[in-house]
mmCIF file of C-alpha atoms and ligand atoms in Angstrom:
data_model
loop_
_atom_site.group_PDB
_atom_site.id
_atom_site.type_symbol
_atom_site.label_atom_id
_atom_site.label_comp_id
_atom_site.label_asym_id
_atom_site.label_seq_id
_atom_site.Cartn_x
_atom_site.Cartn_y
_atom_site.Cartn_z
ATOM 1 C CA UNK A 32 -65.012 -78.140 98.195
ATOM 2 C CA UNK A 33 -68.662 -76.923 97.975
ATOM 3 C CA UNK A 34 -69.348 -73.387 100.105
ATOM 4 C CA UNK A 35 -72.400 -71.727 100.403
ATOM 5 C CA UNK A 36 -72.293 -67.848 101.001
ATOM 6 C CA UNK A 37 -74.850 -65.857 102.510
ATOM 7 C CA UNK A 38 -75.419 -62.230 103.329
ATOM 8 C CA UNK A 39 -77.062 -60.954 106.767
ATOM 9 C CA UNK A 40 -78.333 -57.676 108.527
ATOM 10 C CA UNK A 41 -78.981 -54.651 106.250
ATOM 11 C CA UNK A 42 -78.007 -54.247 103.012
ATOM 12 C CA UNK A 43 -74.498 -52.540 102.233
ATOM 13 C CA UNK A 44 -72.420 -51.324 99.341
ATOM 14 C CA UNK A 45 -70.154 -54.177 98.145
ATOM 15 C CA UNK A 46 -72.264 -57.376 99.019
ATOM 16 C CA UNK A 47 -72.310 -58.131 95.687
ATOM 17 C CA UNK A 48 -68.410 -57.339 95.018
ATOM 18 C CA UNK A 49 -67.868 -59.502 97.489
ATOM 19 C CA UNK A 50 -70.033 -62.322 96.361
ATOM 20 C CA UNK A 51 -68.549 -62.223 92.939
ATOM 21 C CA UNK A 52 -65.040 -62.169 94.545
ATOM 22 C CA UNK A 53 -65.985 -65.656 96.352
ATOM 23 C CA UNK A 54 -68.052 -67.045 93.451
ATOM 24 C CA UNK A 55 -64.302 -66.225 90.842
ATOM 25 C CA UNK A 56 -61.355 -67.735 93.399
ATOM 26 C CA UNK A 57 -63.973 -70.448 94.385
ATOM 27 C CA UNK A 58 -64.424 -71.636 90.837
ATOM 28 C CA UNK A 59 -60.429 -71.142 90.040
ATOM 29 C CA UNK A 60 -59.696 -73.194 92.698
ATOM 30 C CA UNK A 61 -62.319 -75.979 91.069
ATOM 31 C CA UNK A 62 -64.623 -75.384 94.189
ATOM 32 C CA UNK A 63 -68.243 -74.969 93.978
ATOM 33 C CA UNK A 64 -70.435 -71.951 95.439
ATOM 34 C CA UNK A 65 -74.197 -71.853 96.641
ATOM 35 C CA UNK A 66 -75.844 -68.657 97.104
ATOM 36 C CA UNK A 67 -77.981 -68.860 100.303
ATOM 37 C CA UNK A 68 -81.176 -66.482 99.839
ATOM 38 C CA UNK A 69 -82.292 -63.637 102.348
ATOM 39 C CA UNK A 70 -79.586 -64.637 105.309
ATOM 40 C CA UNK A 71 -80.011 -67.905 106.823
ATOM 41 C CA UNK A 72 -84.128 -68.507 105.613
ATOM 42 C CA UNK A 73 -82.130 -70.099 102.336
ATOM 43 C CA UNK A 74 -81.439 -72.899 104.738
ATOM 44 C CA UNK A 75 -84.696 -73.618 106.255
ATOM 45 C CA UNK A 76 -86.289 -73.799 102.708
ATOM 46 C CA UNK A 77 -83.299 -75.747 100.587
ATOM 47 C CA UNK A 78 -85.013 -74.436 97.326
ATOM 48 C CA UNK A 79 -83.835 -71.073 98.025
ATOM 49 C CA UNK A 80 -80.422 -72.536 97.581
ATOM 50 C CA UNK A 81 -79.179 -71.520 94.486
ATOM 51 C CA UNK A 82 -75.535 -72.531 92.697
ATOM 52 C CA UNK A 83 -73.823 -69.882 91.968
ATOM 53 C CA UNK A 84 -71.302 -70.088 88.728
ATOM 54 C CA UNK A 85 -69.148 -67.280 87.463
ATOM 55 C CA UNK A 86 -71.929 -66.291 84.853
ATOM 56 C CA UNK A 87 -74.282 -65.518 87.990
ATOM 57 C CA UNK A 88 -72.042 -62.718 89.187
ATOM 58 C CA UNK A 89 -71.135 -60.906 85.983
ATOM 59 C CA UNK A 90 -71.516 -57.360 86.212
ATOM 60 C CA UNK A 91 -72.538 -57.096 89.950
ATOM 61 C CA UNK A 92 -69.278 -55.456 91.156
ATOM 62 C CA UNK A 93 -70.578 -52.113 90.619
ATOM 63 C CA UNK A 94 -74.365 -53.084 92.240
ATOM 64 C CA UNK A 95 -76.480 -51.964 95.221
ATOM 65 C CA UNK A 96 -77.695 -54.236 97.555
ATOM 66 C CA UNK A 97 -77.233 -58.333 97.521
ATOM 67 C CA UNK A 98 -78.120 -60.731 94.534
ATOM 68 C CA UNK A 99 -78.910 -63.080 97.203
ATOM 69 C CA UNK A 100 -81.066 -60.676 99.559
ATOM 70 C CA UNK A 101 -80.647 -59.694 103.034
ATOM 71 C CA UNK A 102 -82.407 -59.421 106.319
ATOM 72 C CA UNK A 103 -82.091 -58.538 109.923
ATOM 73 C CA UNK A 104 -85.427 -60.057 111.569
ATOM 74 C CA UNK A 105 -84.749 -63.967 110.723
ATOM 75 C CA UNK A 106 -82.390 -65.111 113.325
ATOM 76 C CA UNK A 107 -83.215 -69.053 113.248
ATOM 77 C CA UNK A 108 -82.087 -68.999 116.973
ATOM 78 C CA UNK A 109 -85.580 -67.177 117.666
ATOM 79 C CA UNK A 110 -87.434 -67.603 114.332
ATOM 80 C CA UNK A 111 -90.370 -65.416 114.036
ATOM 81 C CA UNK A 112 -93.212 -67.897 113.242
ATOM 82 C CA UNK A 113 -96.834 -65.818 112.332
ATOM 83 C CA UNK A 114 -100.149 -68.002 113.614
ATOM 84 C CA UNK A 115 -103.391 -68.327 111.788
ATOM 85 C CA UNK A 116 -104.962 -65.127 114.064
ATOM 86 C CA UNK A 117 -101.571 -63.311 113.165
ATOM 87 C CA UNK A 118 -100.092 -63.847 116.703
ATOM 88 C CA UNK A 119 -96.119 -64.326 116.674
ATOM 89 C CA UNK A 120 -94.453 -66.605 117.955
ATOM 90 C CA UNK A 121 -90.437 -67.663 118.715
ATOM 91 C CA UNK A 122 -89.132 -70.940 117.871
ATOM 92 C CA UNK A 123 -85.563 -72.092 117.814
ATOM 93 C CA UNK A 124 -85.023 -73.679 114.268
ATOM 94 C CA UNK A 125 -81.105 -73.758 114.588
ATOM 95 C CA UNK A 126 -80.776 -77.676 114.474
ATOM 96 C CA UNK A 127 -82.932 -77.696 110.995
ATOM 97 C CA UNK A 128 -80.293 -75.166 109.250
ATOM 98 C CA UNK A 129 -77.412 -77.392 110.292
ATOM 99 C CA UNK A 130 -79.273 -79.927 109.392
ATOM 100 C CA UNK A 131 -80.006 -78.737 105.727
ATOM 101 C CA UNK A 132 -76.346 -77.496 105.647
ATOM 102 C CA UNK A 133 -74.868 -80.658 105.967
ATOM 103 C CA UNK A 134 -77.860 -81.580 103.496
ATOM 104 C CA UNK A 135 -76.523 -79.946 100.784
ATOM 105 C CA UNK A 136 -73.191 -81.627 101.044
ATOM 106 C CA UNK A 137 -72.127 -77.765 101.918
ATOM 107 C CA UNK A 138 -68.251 -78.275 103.453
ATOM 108 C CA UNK A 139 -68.139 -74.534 104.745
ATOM 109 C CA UNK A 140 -70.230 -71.414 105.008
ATOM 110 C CA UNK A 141 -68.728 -67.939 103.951
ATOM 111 C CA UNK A 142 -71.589 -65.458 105.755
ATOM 112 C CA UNK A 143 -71.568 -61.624 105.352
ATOM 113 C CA UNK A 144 -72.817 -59.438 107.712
ATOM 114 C CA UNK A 145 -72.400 -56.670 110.582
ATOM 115 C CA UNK A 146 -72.136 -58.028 114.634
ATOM 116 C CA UNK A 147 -75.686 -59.519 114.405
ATOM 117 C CA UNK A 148 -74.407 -61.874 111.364
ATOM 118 C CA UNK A 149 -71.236 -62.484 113.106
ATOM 119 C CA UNK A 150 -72.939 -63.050 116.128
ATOM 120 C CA UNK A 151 -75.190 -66.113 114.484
ATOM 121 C CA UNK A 152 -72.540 -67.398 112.837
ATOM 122 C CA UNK A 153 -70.279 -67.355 115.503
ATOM 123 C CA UNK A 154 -73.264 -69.769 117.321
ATOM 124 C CA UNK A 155 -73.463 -71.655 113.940
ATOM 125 C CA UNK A 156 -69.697 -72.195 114.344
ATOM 126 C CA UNK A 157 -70.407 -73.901 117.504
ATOM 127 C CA UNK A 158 -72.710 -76.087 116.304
ATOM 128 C CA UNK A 159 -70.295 -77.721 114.049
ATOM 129 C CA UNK A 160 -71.031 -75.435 110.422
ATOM 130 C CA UNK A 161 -67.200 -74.434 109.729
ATOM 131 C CA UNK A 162 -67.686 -70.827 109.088
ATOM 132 C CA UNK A 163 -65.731 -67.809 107.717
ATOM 133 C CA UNK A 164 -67.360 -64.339 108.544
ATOM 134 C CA UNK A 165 -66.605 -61.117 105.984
ATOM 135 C CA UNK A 166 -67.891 -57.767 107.851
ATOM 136 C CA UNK A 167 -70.084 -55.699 106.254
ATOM 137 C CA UNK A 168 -71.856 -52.192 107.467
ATOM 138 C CA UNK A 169 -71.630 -49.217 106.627
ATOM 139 C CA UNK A 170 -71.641 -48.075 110.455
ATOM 140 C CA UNK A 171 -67.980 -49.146 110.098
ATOM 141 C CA UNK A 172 -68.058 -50.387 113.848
ATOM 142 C CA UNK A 173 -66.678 -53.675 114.022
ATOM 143 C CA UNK A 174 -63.438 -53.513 116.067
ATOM 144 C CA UNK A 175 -61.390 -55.895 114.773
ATOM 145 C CA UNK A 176 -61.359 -54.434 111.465
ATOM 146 C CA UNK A 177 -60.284 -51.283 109.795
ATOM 147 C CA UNK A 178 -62.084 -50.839 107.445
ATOM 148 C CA UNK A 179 -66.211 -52.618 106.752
ATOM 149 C CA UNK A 180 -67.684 -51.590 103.112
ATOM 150 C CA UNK A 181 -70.080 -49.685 102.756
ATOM 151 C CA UNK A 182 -68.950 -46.758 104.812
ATOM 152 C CA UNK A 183 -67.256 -45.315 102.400
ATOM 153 C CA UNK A 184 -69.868 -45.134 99.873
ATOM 154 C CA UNK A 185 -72.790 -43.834 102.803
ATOM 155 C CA UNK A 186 -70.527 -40.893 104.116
ATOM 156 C CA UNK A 187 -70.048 -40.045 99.819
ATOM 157 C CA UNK A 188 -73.651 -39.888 99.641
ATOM 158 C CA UNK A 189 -74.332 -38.221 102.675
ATOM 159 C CA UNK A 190 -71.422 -35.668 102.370
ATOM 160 C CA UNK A 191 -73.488 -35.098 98.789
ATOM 161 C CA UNK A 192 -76.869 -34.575 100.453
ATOM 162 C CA UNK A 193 -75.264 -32.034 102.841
ATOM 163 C CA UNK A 194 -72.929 -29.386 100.289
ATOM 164 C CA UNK A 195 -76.208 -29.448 98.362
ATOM 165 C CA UNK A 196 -77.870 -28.401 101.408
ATOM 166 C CA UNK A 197 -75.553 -25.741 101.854
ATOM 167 C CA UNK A 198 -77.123 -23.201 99.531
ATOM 168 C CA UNK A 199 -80.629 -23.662 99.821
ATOM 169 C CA UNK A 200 -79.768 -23.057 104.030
ATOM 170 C CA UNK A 201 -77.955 -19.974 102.446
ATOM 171 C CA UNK A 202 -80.533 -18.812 100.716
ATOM 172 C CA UNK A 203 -83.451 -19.140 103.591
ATOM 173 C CA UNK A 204 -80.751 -18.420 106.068
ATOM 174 C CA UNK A 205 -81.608 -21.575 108.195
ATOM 175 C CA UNK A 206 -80.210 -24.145 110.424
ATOM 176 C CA UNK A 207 -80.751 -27.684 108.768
ATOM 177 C CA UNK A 208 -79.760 -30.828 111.349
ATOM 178 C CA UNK A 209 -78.934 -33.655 109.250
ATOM 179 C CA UNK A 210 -79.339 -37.524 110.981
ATOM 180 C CA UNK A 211 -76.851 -40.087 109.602
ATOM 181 C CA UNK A 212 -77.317 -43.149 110.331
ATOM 182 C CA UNK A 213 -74.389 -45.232 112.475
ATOM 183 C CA UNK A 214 -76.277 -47.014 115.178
ATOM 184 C CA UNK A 215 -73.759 -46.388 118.400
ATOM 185 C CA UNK A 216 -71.332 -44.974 117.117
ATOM 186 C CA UNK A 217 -70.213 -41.797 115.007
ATOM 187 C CA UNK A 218 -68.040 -42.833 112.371
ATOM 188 C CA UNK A 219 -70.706 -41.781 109.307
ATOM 189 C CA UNK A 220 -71.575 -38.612 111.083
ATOM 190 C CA UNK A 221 -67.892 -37.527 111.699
ATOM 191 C CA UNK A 222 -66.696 -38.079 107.983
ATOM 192 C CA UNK A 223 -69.627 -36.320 106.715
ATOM 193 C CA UNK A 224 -70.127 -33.424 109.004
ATOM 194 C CA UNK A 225 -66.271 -32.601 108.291
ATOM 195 C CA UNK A 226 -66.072 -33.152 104.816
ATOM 196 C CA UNK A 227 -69.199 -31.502 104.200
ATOM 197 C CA UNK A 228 -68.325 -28.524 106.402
ATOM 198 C CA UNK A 229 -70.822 -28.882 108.794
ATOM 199 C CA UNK A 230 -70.707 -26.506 111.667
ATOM 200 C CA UNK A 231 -71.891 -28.538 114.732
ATOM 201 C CA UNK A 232 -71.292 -32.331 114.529
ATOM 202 C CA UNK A 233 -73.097 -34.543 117.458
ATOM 203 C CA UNK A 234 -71.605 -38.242 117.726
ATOM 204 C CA UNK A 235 -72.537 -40.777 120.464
ATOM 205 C CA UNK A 236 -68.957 -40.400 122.183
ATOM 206 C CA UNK A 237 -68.980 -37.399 122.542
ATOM 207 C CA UNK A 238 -72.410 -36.391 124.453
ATOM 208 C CA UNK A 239 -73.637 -32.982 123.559
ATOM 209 C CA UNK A 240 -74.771 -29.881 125.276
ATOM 210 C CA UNK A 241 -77.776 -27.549 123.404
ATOM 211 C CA UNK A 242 -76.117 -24.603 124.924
ATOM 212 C CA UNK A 243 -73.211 -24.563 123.052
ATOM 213 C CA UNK A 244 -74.804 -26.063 119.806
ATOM 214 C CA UNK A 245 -76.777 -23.145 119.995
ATOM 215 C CA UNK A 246 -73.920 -21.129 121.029
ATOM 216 C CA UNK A 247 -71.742 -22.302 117.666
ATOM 217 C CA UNK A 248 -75.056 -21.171 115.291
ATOM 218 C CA UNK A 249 -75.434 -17.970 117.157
ATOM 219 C CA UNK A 250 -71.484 -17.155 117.134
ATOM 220 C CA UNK A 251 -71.591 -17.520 113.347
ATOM 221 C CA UNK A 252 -74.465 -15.407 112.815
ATOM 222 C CA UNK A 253 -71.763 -12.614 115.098
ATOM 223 C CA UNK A 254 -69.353 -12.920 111.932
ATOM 224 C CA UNK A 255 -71.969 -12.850 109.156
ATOM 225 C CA UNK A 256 -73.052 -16.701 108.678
ATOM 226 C CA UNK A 257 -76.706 -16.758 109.030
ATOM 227 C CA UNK A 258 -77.259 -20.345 108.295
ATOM 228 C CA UNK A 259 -76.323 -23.542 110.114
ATOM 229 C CA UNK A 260 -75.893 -27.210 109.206
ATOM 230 C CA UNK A 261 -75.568 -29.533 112.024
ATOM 231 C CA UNK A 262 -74.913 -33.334 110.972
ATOM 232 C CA UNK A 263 -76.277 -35.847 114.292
ATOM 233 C CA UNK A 264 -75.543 -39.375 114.444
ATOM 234 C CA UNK A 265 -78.494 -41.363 114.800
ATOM 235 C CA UNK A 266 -77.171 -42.505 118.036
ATOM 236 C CA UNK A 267 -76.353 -39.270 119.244
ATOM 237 C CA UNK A 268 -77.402 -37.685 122.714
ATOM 238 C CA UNK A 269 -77.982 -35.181 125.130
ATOM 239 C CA UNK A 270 -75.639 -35.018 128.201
ATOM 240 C CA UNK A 271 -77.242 -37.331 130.410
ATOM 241 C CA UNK A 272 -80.043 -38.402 127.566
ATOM 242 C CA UNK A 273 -81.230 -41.048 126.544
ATOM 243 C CA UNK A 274 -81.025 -42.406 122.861
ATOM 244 C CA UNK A 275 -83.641 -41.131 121.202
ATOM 245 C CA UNK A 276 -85.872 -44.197 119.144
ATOM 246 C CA UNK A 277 -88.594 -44.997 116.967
ATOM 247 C CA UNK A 278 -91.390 -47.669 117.395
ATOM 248 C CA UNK A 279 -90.581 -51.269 115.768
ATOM 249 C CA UNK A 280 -92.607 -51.517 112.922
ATOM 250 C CA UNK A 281 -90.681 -54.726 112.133
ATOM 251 C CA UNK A 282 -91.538 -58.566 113.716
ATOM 252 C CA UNK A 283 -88.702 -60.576 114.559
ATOM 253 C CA UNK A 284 -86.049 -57.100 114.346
ATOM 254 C CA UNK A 285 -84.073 -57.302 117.559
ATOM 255 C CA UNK A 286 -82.199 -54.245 117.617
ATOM 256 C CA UNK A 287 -84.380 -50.873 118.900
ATOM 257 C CA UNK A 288 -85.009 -48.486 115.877
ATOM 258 C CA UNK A 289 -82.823 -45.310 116.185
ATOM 259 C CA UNK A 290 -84.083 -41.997 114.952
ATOM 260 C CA UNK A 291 -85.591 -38.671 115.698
ATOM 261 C CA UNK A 292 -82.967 -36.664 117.446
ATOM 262 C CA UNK A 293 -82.301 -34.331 114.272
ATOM 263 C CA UNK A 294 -86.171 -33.307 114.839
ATOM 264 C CA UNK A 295 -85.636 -32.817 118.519
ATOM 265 C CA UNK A 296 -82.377 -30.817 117.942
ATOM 266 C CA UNK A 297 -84.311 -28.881 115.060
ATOM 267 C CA UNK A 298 -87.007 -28.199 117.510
ATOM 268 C CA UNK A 299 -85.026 -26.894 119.942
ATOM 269 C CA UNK A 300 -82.329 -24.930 118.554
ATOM 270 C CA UNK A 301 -85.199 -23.018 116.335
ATOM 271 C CA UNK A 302 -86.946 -21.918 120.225
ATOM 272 C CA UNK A 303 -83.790 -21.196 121.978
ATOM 273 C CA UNK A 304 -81.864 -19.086 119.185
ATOM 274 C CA UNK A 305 -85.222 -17.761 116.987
ATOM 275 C CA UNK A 306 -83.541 -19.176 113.693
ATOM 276 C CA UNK A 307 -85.853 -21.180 111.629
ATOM 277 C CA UNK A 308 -84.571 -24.925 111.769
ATOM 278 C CA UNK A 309 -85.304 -28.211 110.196
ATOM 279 C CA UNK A 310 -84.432 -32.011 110.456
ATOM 280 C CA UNK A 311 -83.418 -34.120 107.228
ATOM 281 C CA UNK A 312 -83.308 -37.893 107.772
ATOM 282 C CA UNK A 313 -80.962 -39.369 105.016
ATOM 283 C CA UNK A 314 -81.903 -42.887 106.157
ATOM 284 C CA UNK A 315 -81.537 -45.275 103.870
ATOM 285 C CA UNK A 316 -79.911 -43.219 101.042
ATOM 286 C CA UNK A 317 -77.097 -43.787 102.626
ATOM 287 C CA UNK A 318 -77.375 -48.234 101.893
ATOM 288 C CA UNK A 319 -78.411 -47.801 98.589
ATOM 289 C CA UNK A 320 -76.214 -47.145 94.588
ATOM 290 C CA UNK A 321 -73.482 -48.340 93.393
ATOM 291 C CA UNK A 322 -70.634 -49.080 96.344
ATOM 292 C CA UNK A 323 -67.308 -46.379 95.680
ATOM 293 C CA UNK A 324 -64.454 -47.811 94.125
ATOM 294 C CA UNK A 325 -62.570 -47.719 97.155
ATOM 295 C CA UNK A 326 -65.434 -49.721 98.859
ATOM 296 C CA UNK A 327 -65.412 -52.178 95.864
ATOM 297 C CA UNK A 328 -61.846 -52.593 95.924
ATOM 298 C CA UNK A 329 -61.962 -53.793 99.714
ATOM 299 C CA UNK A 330 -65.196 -55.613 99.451
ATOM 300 C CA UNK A 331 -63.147 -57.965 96.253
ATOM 301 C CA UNK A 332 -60.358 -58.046 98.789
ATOM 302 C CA UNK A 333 -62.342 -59.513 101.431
ATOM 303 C CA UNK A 334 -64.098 -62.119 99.182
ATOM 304 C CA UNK A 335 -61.020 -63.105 97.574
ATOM 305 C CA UNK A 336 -59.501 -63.705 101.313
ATOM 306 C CA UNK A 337 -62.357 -65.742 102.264
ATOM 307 C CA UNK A 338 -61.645 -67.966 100.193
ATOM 308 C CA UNK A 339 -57.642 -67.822 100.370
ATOM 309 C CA UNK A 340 -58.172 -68.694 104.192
ATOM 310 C CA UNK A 341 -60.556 -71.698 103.554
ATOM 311 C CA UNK A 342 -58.065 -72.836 100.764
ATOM 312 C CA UNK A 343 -55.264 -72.775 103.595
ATOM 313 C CA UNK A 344 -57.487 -74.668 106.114
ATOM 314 C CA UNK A 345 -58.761 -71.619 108.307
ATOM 315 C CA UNK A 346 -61.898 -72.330 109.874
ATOM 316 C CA UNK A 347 -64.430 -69.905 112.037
ATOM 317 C CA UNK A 348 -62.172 -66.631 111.702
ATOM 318 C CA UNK A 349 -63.703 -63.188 110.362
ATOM 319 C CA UNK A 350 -61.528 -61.829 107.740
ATOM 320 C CA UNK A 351 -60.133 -58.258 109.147
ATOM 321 C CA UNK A 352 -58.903 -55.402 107.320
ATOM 322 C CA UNK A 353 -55.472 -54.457 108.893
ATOM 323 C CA UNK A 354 -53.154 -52.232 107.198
ATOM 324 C CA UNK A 355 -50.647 -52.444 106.737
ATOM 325 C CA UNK A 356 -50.669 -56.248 106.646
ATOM 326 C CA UNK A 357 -53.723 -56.154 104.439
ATOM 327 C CA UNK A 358 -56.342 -59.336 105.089
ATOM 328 C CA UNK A 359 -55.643 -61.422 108.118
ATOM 329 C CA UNK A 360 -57.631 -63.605 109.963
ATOM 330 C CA UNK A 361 -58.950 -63.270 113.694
ATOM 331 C CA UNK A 362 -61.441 -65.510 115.701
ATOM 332 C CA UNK A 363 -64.760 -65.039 115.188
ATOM 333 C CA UNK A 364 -66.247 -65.965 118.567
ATOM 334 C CA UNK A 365 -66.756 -62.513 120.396
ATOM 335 C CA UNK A 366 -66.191 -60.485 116.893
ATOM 336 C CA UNK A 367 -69.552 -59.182 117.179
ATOM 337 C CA UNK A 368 -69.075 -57.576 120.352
ATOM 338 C CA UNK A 369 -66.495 -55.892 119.952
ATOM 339 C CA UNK A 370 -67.302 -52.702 118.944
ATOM 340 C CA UNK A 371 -65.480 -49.507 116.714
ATOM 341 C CA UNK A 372 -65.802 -46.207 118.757
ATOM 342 C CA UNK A 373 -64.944 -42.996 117.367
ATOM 343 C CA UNK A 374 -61.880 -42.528 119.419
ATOM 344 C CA UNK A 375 -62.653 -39.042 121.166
ATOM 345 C CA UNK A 376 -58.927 -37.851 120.869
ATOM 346 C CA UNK A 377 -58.517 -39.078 117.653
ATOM 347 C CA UNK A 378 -56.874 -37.196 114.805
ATOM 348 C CA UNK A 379 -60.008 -36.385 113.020
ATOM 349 C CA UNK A 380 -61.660 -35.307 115.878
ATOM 350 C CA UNK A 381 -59.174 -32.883 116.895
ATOM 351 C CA UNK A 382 -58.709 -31.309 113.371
ATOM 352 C CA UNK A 383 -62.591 -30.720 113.377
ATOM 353 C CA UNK A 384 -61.827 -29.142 116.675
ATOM 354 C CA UNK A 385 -58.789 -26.723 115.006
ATOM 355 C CA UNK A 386 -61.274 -25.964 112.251
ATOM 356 C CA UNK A 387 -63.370 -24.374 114.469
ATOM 357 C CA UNK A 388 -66.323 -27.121 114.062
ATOM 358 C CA UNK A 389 -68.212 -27.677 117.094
ATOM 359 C CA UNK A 390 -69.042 -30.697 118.970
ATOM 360 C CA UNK A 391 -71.729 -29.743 121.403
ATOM 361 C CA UNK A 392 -69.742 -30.028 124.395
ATOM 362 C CA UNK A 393 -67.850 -26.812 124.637
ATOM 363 C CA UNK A 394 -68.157 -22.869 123.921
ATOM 364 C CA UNK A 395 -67.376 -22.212 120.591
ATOM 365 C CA UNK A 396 -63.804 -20.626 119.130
ATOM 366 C CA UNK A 397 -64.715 -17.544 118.313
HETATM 367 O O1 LIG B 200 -76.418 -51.231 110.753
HETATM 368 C C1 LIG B 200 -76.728 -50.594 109.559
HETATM 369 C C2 LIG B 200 -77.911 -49.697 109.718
HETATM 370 O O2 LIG B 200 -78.140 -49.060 108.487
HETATM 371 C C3 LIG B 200 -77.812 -48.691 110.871
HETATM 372 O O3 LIG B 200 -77.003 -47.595 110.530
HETATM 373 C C4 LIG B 200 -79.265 -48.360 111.100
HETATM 374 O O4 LIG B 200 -79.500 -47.926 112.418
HETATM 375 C C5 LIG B 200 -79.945 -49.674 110.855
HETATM 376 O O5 LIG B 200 -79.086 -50.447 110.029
HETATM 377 C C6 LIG B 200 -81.288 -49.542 110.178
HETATM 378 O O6 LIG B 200 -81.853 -50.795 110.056
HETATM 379 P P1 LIG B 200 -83.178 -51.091 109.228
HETATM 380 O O7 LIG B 200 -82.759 -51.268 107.794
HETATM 381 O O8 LIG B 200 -83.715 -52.308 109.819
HETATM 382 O O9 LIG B 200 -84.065 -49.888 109.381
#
């Protein structure tokens, strides 16, 4: 067997866990691996092809980003192509990566990557390139899986960002709104805003009112807490809002750019309750150091599967984190849309409820 691997969409703790993982059962098994640089471009330009032996991925487990690069404006479906007066263009290059795959005497591809990844590879699947998809973001939103990498190590570093806030808020006696990132959903915000005893967290599912996130800083400053940290999802919004975006700065990036709503939150609750208030974008902290061991553990789990489900014949599956069976494999057509809410009665949400934590869409417990 000769498998190429290649890793999609942004960047998250573990890619390179994972890629050793492959790269170690491949070779025990007597396959051979090719690394396949910056997502699918390593097939439109064979040179960027690289074989990948278990003295390549030495000492990665424990390293940021991806060895073999990363990006989420290159879909070959709609290839961004840049003319001599700097114009873009689309084109649809799809039939010259299968064509390169087969090329390479490649027998199966394992790709990484979040729902845009699976997405392509789920249309590279159809187009004959046998495929097995690992997840990977640190939004943690893919449904068919427990668990995606990454997410583990964000929400550390963004729970660290936020207790350090805590005393310098103390000290000025402000309110600080912190955006995490997450896309649609408010899995990073959640984990952070409770473990980092936030007093006001704002999630996508559950659509927030000012009145009682100003109500929550206000009815602290009652008992004696004169400062405020409010962690927002990215994707979070006003009751009948609208997401709140940035302009693309990127060619060829599909997805709308999500940010601002900490500085429109900061804004606001600094007119309507007097308090001095300011945003903090984490960004892309929260993608880059060294992945947790918990998300290393999981990211060598789902390499090693990869690999275990090609070796028993399994062909265009995503490899799913289910406890308590552990790795098992589901289809990958339709993977990428299937999408990880925060469930809004879920047991985390209701113990930031009982802790008195407030989620924009009621008074506050006094
Ligand atoms: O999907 C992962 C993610 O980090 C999101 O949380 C965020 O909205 C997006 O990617 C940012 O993408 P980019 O790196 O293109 O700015």
């Amino acid at each position: 067997m000769r498998i190429g691997i290649n890793t999609g969409g942004g960047d998250a703790p573990g890619l390179n866990a994972v890629i050793h993982a492959v790269v170690l059962s491949a070779h025990h098994r007597g396959w051979e691996v090719y690394g396949i640089q910056t997502g699918y471009a390593g097939l439109l330009d064979t040179r960027r092809t690289v074989r990948l032996t278990p003295s390549h991925v030495e000492s990665i487990v424990d390293r940021g980003g991806t060895i073999l690069g990363t990006t989420n404006r290159a879909d070959p479906f709609r290839f961004p192509v840049r003319g001599p007066s700097g114009e873009v263009t689309f084109t649809d290059l799809s039939d010259e990566v299968v064509r390169n795959f087969h090329a390479l005497g490649l027998d199966a591809l394992v790709a990484v990557g979040g729902d845009g990844s699976m997405d392509l590879a789920a249309r590279f699947a159809a187009k004959g390139i046998p495929v097995i998809g690992v997840p990977k973001t640190i939004d943690n939103d893919l449904a068919d899986t427990n668990y995606s990498f990454g997410f583990d190590t964000a929400v550390s570093t963004a729970t660290d960002a936020v207790d350090k806030l805590h005393s310098t808020a103390s000290a000025h006696q402000r309110v600080f709104v912190v955006e995490v990132m997450g896309r649609y959903v408010g899995w990073i915000a959640l984990h952070t805003g409770l473990t980092g005893s936030a007093d006001v967290i704002l999630l996508p599912e559950v659509p927030f009112d000012l009145e009682y996130v100003c109500a929550k800083i206000l009815a602290n400053e009652r008992r004696g807490k004169s400062y405020g940290i409010i962690v927002a999802a990215e994707g979070a919004r006003h009751v009948g809002g609208q997401l709140t975006t940035r302009a693309q700065t990127t060619v060829g990036r599909q997805e709308p750019l999500l940010g601002g709503i900490a500085d429109w939150v900061a804004r606001e609750v600094g007119q309507r309750t007097g308090k001095e208030s300011r945003a903090l974008v984490l960004g892309h902290l929260q993608r880059g150091g060294s992945p947790t061991t918990f998300d290393r553990l999981v990211a060598l789990r789902y390499g090693a599967a990869a690999v275990r489900f090609l070796a028993e014949g399994k062909r265009n599956v995503l490899v799913a984190y289910q406890p308590p069976e552990g790795m098992v494999p589901v289809p990958l057509e339709g993977a990428a849309s299937r999408r990880k809410m925060v469930p809004v009665d879920s047991d985390t949400i209701r113990t930031c409820r009982e802790l008195g934590i407030s989620l924009g869409d009621a008074p506050p417990l006094e």
